[in-house]
XYZ file of C-alpha atoms in Angstrom:
204
model
C 20.906 3.316 16.372
C 17.152 3.271 16.611
C 15.752 2.244 19.971
C 13.675 -0.894 19.599
C 11.749 0.421 22.633
C 10.596 3.390 20.557
C 9.488 1.098 17.739
C 7.671 -1.016 20.281
C 5.516 1.869 21.496
C 5.140 4.234 18.506
C 2.710 3.376 15.680
C 3.563 3.877 12.022
C 2.860 7.315 10.579
C -0.474 7.551 8.791
C -0.121 7.917 5.033
C -2.576 8.549 2.198
C 0.019 7.727 -0.451
C -1.143 5.528 -3.335
C 1.601 3.023 -4.268
C 2.333 2.537 -7.956
C 3.874 -0.937 -7.731
C 2.143 -4.290 -7.609
C 1.974 -7.319 -5.366
C 3.349 -10.554 -6.756
C 3.655 -13.955 -5.104
C 6.794 -16.078 -5.029
C 6.151 -19.791 -4.689
C 7.525 -21.288 -1.512
C 8.548 -24.834 -0.845
C 9.055 -27.146 2.075
C 8.322 -25.212 5.249
C 8.108 -21.871 3.433
C 4.665 -20.656 2.467
C 4.199 -18.527 -0.653
C 5.836 -15.126 -0.220
C 4.040 -11.904 -1.237
C 6.402 -9.224 -2.570
C 5.876 -5.597 -3.530
C 7.511 -4.974 -6.900
C 8.104 -1.703 -8.720
C 10.467 -0.550 -11.441
C 11.275 -1.355 -15.078
C 10.525 -4.928 -16.103
C 13.823 -5.073 -18.005
C 15.956 -3.518 -15.247
C 19.385 -5.076 -14.747
C 19.937 -3.431 -11.371
C 17.888 -4.296 -8.312
C 17.384 -3.306 -4.693
C 15.802 -5.533 -2.062
C 14.025 -3.546 0.653
C 13.512 -4.997 4.132
C 10.732 -3.124 5.860
C 10.463 -2.372 9.584
C 8.215 -4.166 12.065
C 5.140 -2.392 10.664
C 5.337 -4.400 7.454
C 3.744 -3.437 4.138
C 3.111 0.205 5.061
C 2.430 2.797 2.375
C 5.366 4.918 3.581
C 7.783 2.112 2.809
C 6.100 1.398 -0.516
C 6.552 5.072 -1.370
C 10.268 4.714 -0.619
C 10.388 1.780 -3.037
C 8.554 3.776 -5.690
C 10.951 6.721 -5.433
C 13.982 4.438 -5.493
C 12.719 2.731 -8.638
C 11.867 5.993 -10.383
C 15.046 7.896 -9.539
C 17.506 5.041 -9.933
C 15.810 2.966 -12.604
C 16.036 -0.072 -10.325
C 13.824 -3.096 -10.018
C 12.813 -2.802 -6.359
C 11.366 -5.743 -4.497
C 10.091 -5.714 -0.917
C 9.103 -9.078 0.593
C 6.217 -9.353 3.048
C 7.914 -11.660 5.520
C 5.105 -11.156 8.042
C 2.383 -12.174 5.546
C 0.207 -9.202 6.541
C 0.531 -9.908 10.259
C 2.986 -7.163 11.230
C 3.557 -5.560 14.627
C 0.582 -3.487 15.798
C -1.082 -2.070 18.854
C -3.082 -5.225 19.483
C 0.125 -7.234 19.805
C 1.225 -5.090 22.736
C 2.658 -1.614 22.131
C 5.066 -0.791 24.944
C 5.709 -4.423 25.875
C 9.343 -5.139 25.026
C 9.159 -8.784 26.028
C 6.254 -9.431 23.675
C 7.982 -7.597 20.842
C 11.257 -9.468 21.201
C 9.450 -12.815 21.454
C 7.527 -11.958 18.279
C 10.716 -10.989 16.431
C 12.417 -14.229 17.484
C 9.435 -16.147 16.102
C 8.925 -14.385 12.769
C 11.908 -12.079 12.263
C 15.147 -13.823 13.176
C 17.669 -14.151 10.362
C 17.257 -17.917 10.506
C 13.573 -17.450 9.657
C 14.175 -14.730 7.057
C 17.168 -16.263 5.218
C 15.318 -18.968 3.238
C 12.713 -16.388 2.233
C 15.429 -14.045 0.993
C 16.673 -16.969 -1.073
C 13.316 -16.968 -2.897
C 13.808 -13.287 -3.700
C 17.352 -13.872 -4.968
C 16.136 -16.752 -7.126
C 13.432 -14.557 -8.646
C 15.886 -11.776 -9.457
C 18.511 -14.092 -10.933
C 15.834 -15.502 -13.241
C 15.561 -11.937 -14.539
C 19.318 -11.900 -15.273
C 20.156 -9.729 -12.271
C 23.510 -10.944 -10.958
C 23.787 -8.748 -7.870
C 21.552 -6.432 -5.863
C 21.724 -3.830 -3.163
C 19.777 -4.287 0.052
C 18.138 -1.632 2.224
C 16.795 -2.225 5.711
C 14.648 -0.061 7.972
C 14.947 -0.397 11.765
C 14.729 -4.184 12.431
C 15.300 -4.674 8.715
C 18.661 -2.939 9.062
C 20.044 -5.834 11.052
C 18.690 -8.306 8.511
C 20.360 -6.336 5.708
C 23.792 -6.293 7.359
C 23.702 -9.983 8.233
C 22.542 -10.803 4.699
C 25.725 -9.278 3.234
C 27.776 -11.643 5.372
C 25.829 -14.694 4.287
C 25.190 -14.050 0.597
C 27.514 -12.432 -1.949
C 24.459 -11.608 -4.068
C 24.194 -8.394 -2.042
C 26.859 -5.980 -3.219
C 26.063 -3.214 -0.755
C 23.693 -2.389 2.095
C 22.016 0.724 3.423
C 20.592 0.680 6.943
C 18.114 3.410 7.862
C 17.508 4.182 11.555
C 18.759 0.652 12.239
C 18.085 -1.254 15.443
C 19.757 -4.283 17.026
C 22.853 -3.887 14.818
C 26.218 -4.207 16.525
C 29.862 -4.173 15.509
C 30.002 -7.954 15.277
C 27.464 -7.860 12.445
C 29.491 -5.253 10.553
C 32.811 -7.007 11.158
C 31.684 -10.047 9.170
C 29.850 -8.085 6.466
C 31.196 -8.741 2.978
C 29.854 -5.616 1.307
C 30.008 -1.856 1.976
C 27.410 -0.564 4.434
C 25.874 2.900 4.371
C 24.553 3.680 7.866
C 21.854 6.372 8.086
C 20.744 7.052 11.658
C 17.715 9.309 11.937
C 17.168 12.471 13.981
C 18.195 12.305 17.660
C 19.893 8.918 17.243
C 23.527 8.344 18.224
C 26.250 9.066 15.680
C 27.143 5.622 14.360
C 30.678 6.675 13.393
C 31.881 6.240 16.968
C 30.460 2.711 17.033
C 31.394 1.420 13.600
C 34.228 3.504 12.185
C 36.719 0.769 13.051
C 35.034 -1.529 10.532
C 36.717 -0.775 7.158
C 33.732 -1.389 4.854
C 31.478 0.764 7.013
C 34.052 3.485 7.539
C 34.456 3.934 3.790
C 30.898 5.211 3.604
C 30.689 6.960 6.963
C 33.781 9.083 6.398
C 33.158 10.125 2.765
């Protein structure tokens, strides 16, 4: 799994990519402020993927991933900006694990993210989409796995160089999980192969 320490000290890769999607705003309510979302894909799509970015937020690299996913798969892809433009950056304290973890607890715990994901689900169901996949990068990988345990709307999850994910998250997941560790990361089979839904993907 991805080391959160690495994420804490390594900035996002610079990208000159020009995204093709658009930014929309989902109306909040109660304690939830309006939620910006990056949207790309056919307006009449009946299949959708929710993308949970990493701690660097609305980065062009992640938008490019959304664009490719929409083009190749024909999906409606929606990526919420949970951090409202105030993502992790050098000024917040690269290399300071305590600051990073305190920041995540404040803005990125599942308790904080869950009601915002509900806004996304509501928007997609209004478009007659009954179920979606969910993809999470790094920190977003943990959010994606936990989301499958809490909401049957997510029929499958993919976690890419995930961090902070453990077997307990996978054991209560209610959808198949595709785990994709990146270069030089531990083989996740030895950690998660005992979890049936995960093993189905890891072993095939």
